[in-house]
Structures are given as structure tokens and as C-alpha cells.
Coordinates of C-alpha atoms and ligand atoms in Angstrom, one line a residue:
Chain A
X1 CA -41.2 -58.7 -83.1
X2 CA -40.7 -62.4 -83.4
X3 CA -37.4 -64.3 -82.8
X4 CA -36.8 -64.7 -86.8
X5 CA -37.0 -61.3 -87.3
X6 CA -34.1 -60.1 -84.0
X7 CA -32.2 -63.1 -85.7
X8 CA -32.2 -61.1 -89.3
X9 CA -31.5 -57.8 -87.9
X10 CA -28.2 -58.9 -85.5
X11 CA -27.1 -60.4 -88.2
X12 CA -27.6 -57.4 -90.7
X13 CA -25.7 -55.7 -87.7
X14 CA -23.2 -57.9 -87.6
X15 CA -22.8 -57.4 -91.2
X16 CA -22.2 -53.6 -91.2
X17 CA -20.3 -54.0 -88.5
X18 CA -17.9 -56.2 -90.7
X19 CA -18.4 -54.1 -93.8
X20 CA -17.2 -50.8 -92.2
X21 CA -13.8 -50.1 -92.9
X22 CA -12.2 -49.4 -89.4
X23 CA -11.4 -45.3 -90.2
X24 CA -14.7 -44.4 -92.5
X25 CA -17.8 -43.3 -91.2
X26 CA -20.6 -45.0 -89.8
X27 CA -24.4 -44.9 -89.9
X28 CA -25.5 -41.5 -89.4
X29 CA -26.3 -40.6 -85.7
X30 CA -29.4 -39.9 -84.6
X31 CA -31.0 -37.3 -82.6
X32 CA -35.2 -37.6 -82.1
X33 CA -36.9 -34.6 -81.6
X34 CA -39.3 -35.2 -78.4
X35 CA -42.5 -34.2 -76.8
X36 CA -44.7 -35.9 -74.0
X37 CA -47.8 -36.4 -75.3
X38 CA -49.7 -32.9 -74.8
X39 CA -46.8 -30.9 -75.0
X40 CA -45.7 -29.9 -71.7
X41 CA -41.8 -30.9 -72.4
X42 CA -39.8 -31.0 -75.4
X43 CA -36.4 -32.1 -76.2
X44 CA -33.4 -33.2 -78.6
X45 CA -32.9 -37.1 -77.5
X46 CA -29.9 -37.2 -77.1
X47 CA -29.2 -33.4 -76.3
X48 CA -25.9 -34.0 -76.3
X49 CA -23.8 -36.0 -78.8
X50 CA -19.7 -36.6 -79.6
X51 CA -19.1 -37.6 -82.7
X52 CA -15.9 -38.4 -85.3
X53 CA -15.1 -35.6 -87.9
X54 CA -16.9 -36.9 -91.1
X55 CA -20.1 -38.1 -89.7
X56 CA -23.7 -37.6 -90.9
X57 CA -25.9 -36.4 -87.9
X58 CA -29.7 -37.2 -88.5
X59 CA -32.6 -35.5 -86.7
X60 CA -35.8 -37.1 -87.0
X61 CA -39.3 -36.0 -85.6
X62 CA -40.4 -38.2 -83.2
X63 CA -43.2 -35.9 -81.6
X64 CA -46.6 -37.0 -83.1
X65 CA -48.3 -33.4 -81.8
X66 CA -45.8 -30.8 -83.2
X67 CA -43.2 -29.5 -85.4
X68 CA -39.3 -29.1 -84.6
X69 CA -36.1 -27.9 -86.2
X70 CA -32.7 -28.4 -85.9
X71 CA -31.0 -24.5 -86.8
X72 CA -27.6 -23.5 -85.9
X73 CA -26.6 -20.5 -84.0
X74 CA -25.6 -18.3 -86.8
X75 CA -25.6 -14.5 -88.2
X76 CA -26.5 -16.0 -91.7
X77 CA -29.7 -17.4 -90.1
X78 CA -32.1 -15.6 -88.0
X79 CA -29.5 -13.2 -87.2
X80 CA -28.3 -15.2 -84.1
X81 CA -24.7 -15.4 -82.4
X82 CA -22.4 -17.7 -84.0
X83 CA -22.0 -20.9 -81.8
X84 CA -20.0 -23.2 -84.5
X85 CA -16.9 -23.5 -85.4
X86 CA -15.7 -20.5 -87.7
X87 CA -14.9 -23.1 -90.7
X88 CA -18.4 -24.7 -90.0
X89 CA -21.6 -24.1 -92.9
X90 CA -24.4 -22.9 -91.1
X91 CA -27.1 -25.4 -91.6
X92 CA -31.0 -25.2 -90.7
X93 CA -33.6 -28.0 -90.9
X94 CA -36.8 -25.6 -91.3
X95 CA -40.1 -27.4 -89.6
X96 CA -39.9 -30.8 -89.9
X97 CA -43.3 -32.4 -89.4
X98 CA -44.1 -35.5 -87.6
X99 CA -41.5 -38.2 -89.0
X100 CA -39.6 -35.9 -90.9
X101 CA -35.7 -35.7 -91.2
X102 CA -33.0 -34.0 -92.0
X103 CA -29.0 -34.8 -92.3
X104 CA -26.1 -32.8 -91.7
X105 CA -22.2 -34.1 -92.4
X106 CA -20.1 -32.3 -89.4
X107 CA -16.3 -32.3 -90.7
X108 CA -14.7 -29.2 -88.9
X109 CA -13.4 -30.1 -85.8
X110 CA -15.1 -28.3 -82.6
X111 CA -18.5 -27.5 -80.9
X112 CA -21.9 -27.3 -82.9
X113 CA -24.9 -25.3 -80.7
X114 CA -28.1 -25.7 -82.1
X115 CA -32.1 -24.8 -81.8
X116 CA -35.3 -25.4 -82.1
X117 CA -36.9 -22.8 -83.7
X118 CA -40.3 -23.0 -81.6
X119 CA -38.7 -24.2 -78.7
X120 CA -35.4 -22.2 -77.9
X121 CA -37.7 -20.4 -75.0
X122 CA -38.4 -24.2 -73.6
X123 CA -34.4 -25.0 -73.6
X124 CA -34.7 -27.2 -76.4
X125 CA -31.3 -26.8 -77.7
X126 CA -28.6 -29.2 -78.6
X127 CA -24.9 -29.8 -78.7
X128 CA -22.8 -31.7 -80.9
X129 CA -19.0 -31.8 -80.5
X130 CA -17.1 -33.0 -83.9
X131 CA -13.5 -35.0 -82.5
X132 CA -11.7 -33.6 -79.7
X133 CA -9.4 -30.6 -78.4
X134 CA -6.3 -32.9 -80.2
X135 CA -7.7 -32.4 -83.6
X136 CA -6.0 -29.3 -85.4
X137 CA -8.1 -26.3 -86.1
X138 CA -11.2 -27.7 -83.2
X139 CA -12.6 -24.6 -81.2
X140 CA -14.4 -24.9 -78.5
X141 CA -17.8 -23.9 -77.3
X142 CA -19.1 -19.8 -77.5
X143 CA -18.8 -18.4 -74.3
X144 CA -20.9 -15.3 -74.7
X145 CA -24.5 -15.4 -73.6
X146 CA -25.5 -13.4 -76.3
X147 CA -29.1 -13.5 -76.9
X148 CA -29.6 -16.7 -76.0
X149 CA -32.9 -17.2 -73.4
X150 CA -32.0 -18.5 -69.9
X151 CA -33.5 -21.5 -70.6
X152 CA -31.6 -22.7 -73.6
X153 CA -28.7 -21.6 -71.5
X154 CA -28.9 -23.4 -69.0
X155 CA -29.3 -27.4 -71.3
X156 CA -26.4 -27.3 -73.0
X157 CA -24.5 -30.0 -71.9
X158 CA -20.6 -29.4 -70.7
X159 CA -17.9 -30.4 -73.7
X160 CA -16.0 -32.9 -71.3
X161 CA -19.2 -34.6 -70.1
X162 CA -20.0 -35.3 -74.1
X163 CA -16.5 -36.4 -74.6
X164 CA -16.2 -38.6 -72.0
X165 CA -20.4 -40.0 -72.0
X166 CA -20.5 -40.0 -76.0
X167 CA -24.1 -39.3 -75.3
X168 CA -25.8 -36.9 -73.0
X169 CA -29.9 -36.6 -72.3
X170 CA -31.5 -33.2 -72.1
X171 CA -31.8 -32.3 -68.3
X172 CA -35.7 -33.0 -67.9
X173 CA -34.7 -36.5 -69.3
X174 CA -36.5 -38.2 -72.6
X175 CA -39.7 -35.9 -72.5
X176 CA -41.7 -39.3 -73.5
Chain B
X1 CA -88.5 -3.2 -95.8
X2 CA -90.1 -5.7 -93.5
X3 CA -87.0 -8.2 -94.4
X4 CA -84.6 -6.3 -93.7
X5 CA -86.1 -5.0 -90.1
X6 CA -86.2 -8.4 -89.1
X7 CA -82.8 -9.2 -90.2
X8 CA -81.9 -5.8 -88.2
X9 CA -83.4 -6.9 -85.5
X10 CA -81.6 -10.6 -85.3
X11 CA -78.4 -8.7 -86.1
X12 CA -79.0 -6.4 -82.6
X13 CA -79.8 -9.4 -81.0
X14 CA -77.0 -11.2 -81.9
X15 CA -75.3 -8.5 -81.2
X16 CA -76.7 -8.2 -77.5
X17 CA -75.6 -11.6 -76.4
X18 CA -72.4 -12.5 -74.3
X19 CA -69.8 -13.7 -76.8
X20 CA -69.8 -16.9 -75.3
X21 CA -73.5 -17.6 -76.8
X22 CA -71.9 -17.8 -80.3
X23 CA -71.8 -21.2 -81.7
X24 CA -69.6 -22.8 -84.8
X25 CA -70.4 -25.9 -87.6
X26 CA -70.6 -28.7 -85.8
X27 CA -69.0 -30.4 -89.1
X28 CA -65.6 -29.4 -90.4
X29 CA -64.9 -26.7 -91.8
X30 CA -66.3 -24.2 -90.2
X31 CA -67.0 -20.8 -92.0
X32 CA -64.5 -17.9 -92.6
X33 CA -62.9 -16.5 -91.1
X34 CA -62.0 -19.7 -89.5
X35 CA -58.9 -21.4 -91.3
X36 CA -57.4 -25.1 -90.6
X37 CA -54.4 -24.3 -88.3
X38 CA -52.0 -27.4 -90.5
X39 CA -52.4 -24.7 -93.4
X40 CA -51.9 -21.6 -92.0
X41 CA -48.4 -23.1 -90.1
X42 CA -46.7 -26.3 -90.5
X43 CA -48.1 -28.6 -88.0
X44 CA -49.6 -32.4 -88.3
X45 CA -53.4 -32.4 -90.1
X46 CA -54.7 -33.9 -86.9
X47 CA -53.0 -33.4 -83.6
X48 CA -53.5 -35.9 -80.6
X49 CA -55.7 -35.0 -78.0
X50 CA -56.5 -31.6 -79.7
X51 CA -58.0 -32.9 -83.0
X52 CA -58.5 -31.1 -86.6
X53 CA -57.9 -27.1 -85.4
X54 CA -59.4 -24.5 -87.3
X55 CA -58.5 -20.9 -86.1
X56 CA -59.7 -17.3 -86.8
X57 CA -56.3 -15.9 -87.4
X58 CA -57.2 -12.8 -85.6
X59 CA -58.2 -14.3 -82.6
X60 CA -54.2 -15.7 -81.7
X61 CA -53.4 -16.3 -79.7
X62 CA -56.2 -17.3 -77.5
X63 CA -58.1 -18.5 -80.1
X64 CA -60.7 -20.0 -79.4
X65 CA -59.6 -23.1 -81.6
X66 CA -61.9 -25.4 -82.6
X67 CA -61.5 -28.7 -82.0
X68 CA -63.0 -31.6 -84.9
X69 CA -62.8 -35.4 -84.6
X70 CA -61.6 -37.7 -87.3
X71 CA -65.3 -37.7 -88.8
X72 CA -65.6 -34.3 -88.9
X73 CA -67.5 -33.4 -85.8
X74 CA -67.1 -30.6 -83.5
X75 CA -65.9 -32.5 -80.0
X76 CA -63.9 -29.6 -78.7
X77 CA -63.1 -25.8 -78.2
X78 CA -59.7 -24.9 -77.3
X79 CA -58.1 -21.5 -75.8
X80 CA -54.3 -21.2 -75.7
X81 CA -53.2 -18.1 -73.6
X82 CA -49.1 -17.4 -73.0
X83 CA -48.3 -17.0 -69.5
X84 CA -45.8 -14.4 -70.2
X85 CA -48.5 -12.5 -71.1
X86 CA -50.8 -13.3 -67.9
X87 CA -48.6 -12.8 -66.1
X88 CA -48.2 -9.0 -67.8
X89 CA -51.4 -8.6 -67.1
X90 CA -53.3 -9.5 -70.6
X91 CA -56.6 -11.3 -69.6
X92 CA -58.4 -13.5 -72.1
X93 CA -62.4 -12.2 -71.8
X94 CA -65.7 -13.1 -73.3
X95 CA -64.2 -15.7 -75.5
X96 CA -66.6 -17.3 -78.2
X97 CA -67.2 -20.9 -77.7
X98 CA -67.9 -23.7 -80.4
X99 CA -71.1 -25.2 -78.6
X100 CA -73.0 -24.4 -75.5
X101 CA -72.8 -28.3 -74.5
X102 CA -69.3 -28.6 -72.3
X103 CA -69.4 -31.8 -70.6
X104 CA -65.5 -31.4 -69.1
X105 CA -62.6 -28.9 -69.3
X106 CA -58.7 -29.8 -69.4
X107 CA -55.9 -27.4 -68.5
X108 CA -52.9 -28.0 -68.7
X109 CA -49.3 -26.1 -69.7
X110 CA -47.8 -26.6 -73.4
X111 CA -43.8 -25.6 -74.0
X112 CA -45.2 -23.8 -77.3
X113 CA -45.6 -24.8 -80.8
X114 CA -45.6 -23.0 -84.5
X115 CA -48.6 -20.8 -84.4
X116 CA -48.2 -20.6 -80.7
X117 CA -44.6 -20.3 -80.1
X118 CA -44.6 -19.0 -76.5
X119 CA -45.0 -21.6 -74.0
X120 CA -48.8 -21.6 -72.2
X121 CA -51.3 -22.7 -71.1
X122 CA -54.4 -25.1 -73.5
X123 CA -57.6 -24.9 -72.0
X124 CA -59.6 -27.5 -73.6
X125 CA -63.5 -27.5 -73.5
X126 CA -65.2 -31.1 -74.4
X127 CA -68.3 -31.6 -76.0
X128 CA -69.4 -34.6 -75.2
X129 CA -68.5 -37.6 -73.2
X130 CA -66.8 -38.9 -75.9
X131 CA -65.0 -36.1 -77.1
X132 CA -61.7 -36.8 -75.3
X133 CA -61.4 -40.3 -76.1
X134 CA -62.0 -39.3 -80.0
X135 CA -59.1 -36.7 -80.1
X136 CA -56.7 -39.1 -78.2
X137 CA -54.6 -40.0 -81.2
Ligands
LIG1 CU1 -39.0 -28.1 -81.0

């Protein structure tokens, strides 16, 4: 990238800065799906992510070498525990291929978990958290195990570390 | 009559050899039963450092997965076994191979992907020198 170009783009940041009313929503937030190169670790990027009631969450493919979703933990889908908030929609990706996306807009308060489909056995699972414990109606994260593997288990990140980082990586780190 | 005897007799021999004498096209695609992997589950056309994979369905989950370059040609032959499943006991014998010319072998541990969801092991068979380098990216 040349010097012209960083010039255009801070100032077309610098420009949505300014055009953003101070209480709408911003650019969606974005979560890359991850691999290293032959597949030995995948990932959400971040993993875990805090974000204002009324905001679009993107998930883009980054891996060049596989396919990911982004599925919540629902009954309606798969048949899974529910680990969103009760007023939530349920919302699944399917396979995205290499540079593929998909948006979700999170507007009840509380504690998304989500999954990859061909990953939830390599702990690639996610979690977002829509506002904070303050906002009426926000419930917190599932407690119950359920059928979750050990392994997905064991990356969520903890709800206060989201609040308070805004951003969390999975625990291996970006798998790239 | 005499036709046929012969055929016969190729068939039994065939028949008579290890698996692992069996050979595939050396240009995409190679015969049915063989099927490209990217239509059978939804996964890039050509995946680094693995190539253009065609797969007997029947064979998952070992495979073997054969391996094409960007031109076409036959550069690799792939096995992907589970560990869960090694580690139950399943062993992975006599496996076909696409050509008796292996110049180098990779193993190495994969978390899992559609068509091969649990996470194991890809044993990759080169067939020539070059083969890696082609199937990079
Ligand atoms: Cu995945």
C-alpha cells in the first residue's frame, strides 16, 4: 500500500467516524473464521466479542483450505441446548466457503454461544455478549454442560473478561 | 471364448495383487467411482497443499484421496484416518495408492473438515519432486 492510498482510507475513517451519529450503530463487527495453513488449528478471530444491543456481527471465512459456520446453540437447529438469550432468533450461517460471509443483527440483551459446525470437536466456538448485566431483560451465559464436547467447553471465554477486554482471542491464539 | 479367458485371467490377476499395486488417471478426473470431493461437500475446488481431491465415497474416511495439480496431473495420494478411531482400535490396511512412484510422504494432524469432520490425521504421499511445491497454494 502506498502513502496516497493510507491517506484516502484515514480520511474515509475519519469520515465515518464523523458521520455516525453518537447512539446508532456502527460498522458491523467482524469475526474471521481461521485455520493455519494445513489445518492443524481452527478458530473464531476474535473468539470472544462485546458488543452494543443493535449491532450487525459479520463472520467472514478467512481459511483458504476449509469451510466454517457460525450456528447457534439452539433446539430449533441441530437439536442442541439453548445457549442464547430466550428472546434471541436462532440464527445459522450454513458452510461458508473460502471468503464467504454472513451477518447477524444481535438486539436482545445477554450472552450469544455459538459453533462451528465441523469444528465444535476442535473447540472452535465463540461468544458474543449483546450490552451488559444493566440492560433490562440481558441473561447471562448457560450454565449446563449439556452436550457440549470438552473441548468447546473449555474456549469460551468468561463474560467479565469480554466486557472488560471488548475483544478476546481463542485460547491457541490466531491459528495463522 | 478365447477373449474372454484372457480377460478372466487379467481379472484373477488383478485380482491377486496387493491393493496397493492399483493405480489411478494420472489426469483429472479419474473414473467412477471416484467423485471431486468440492461436489460431494462444500469445500474450496482446490485446497492448498492437498490439491484437486477426488474420493471414492465408500472408501471415507481413509480414502485414499487423490491428489491433482492445477493442470490436472496426478501429484499426490492422500489418506485421512480419525484418531478416535485408532485409537479404538480401527486400522487402515492394504490401501490403494494413485501411483507406484512416491518420492516423499507428509503426516501431519488436521482439526477436521466437511467430509472429514473428526479431527485426524492426513497422510500425504508425493509423486514427484515437484508435487509439493505444485499443491502449495
Ligand atoms: Cu470451522
Amino acid at each position: 500500500m502506498n502513502r496516497r492510498t493510507l491517506i484516502i482510507r484515514g480520511a474515509a475513517v475519519l469520515l465515518a467516524a464523523r458521520a455516525r451519529p453518537a447512539s446508532a450503530q456502527a460498522a458491523p463487527v467482524l469475526i474471521e473464521m481461521k485455520g493455519s495453513p494445513r489445518g492443524e488449528r481452527v478458530a473464531f478471530v476474535p473468539s470472544g466479542v462485546g458488543v452494543a444491543p443493535g449491532t450487525v456481527v459479520r463472520f467472514v471465512n478467512r481459511d483458504a483450505g476449509n469451510s466454517h459456520t457460525a450456528t447457534t446453540y439452539h433446539p430449533d437447529i441441530l437439536d442442541r441446548p439453548q445457549r442464547i438469550p430466550d428472546a434471541a432468533q436462532p440464527w445459522d450461517s450454513d458452510l461458508l466457503l473460502p471468503e464467504d460471509a454472513f451477518e447477524v443483527t444481535l438486539t436482545v440483551p445477554g450472552v450469544y454461544d455459538f459453533y462451528c459446525v465441523p469444528h465444535e470437536h476442535a473447540g472452535m466456538v465463540g461468544r458474543i455478549v449483546v450490552g451488559t448485566p444493566d440492560d433490562t431483560g440481558w441473561q447471562g451465559p448457560a450454565t449446563d454442560p449439556g452436550d457440549l464436547p470438552d473441548a468447546a467447553l473449555a474456549a469460551f471465554a468468561a463474560v467479565d473478561v469480554i466486557l472488560a477486554q471488548g475483544a478476546v482471542l481463542p485460547p491457541g491464539g490466531d491459528p495463522t | 471364448m478365447l477373449r474372454s479367458i484372457t480377460s478372466l485371467a487379467a481379472a484373477l490377476l488383478l485380482g491377486a495383487l496387493p491393493a496397493a499395486a492399483q493405480t489411478a488417471a494420472e489426469t483429472a478426473p479419474p473414473e467412477a467411482p471416484f467423485a471431486k470431493v468440492s461436489e460431494l461437500v462444500t469445500l474450496p475446488d482446490f485446497l492448498p497443499g492437498l490439491g484437486t481431491l477426488y474420493v471414492d465415497p465408500a472408501s471415507l474416511p481413509a480414502g485414499p484421496f487423490l491428489g491433482y495439480d492445477h493442470d490436472g496431473k496426478l501429484s499426490a495420494t492422500i489418506y485421512m484416518t480419525p484418531i478416535e478411531d485408532l485409537q479404538d482400535g480401527t486400522a487402515y490396511d492394504d490401501l490403494a495408492v494413485g501411483s507406484n512412484t512416491v518420492t516423499s510422504v507428509d503426516v501431519y494432524y488436521n482439526a477436521g473438515h466437511p467430509g472429514v469432520e473428526k479431527p485426524h490425521v492426513h497422510v500425504v504421499l508425493y509423486h514427484d519432486a515437484e508435487a509439493k511445491a505444485r499443491l502449495a497454494e
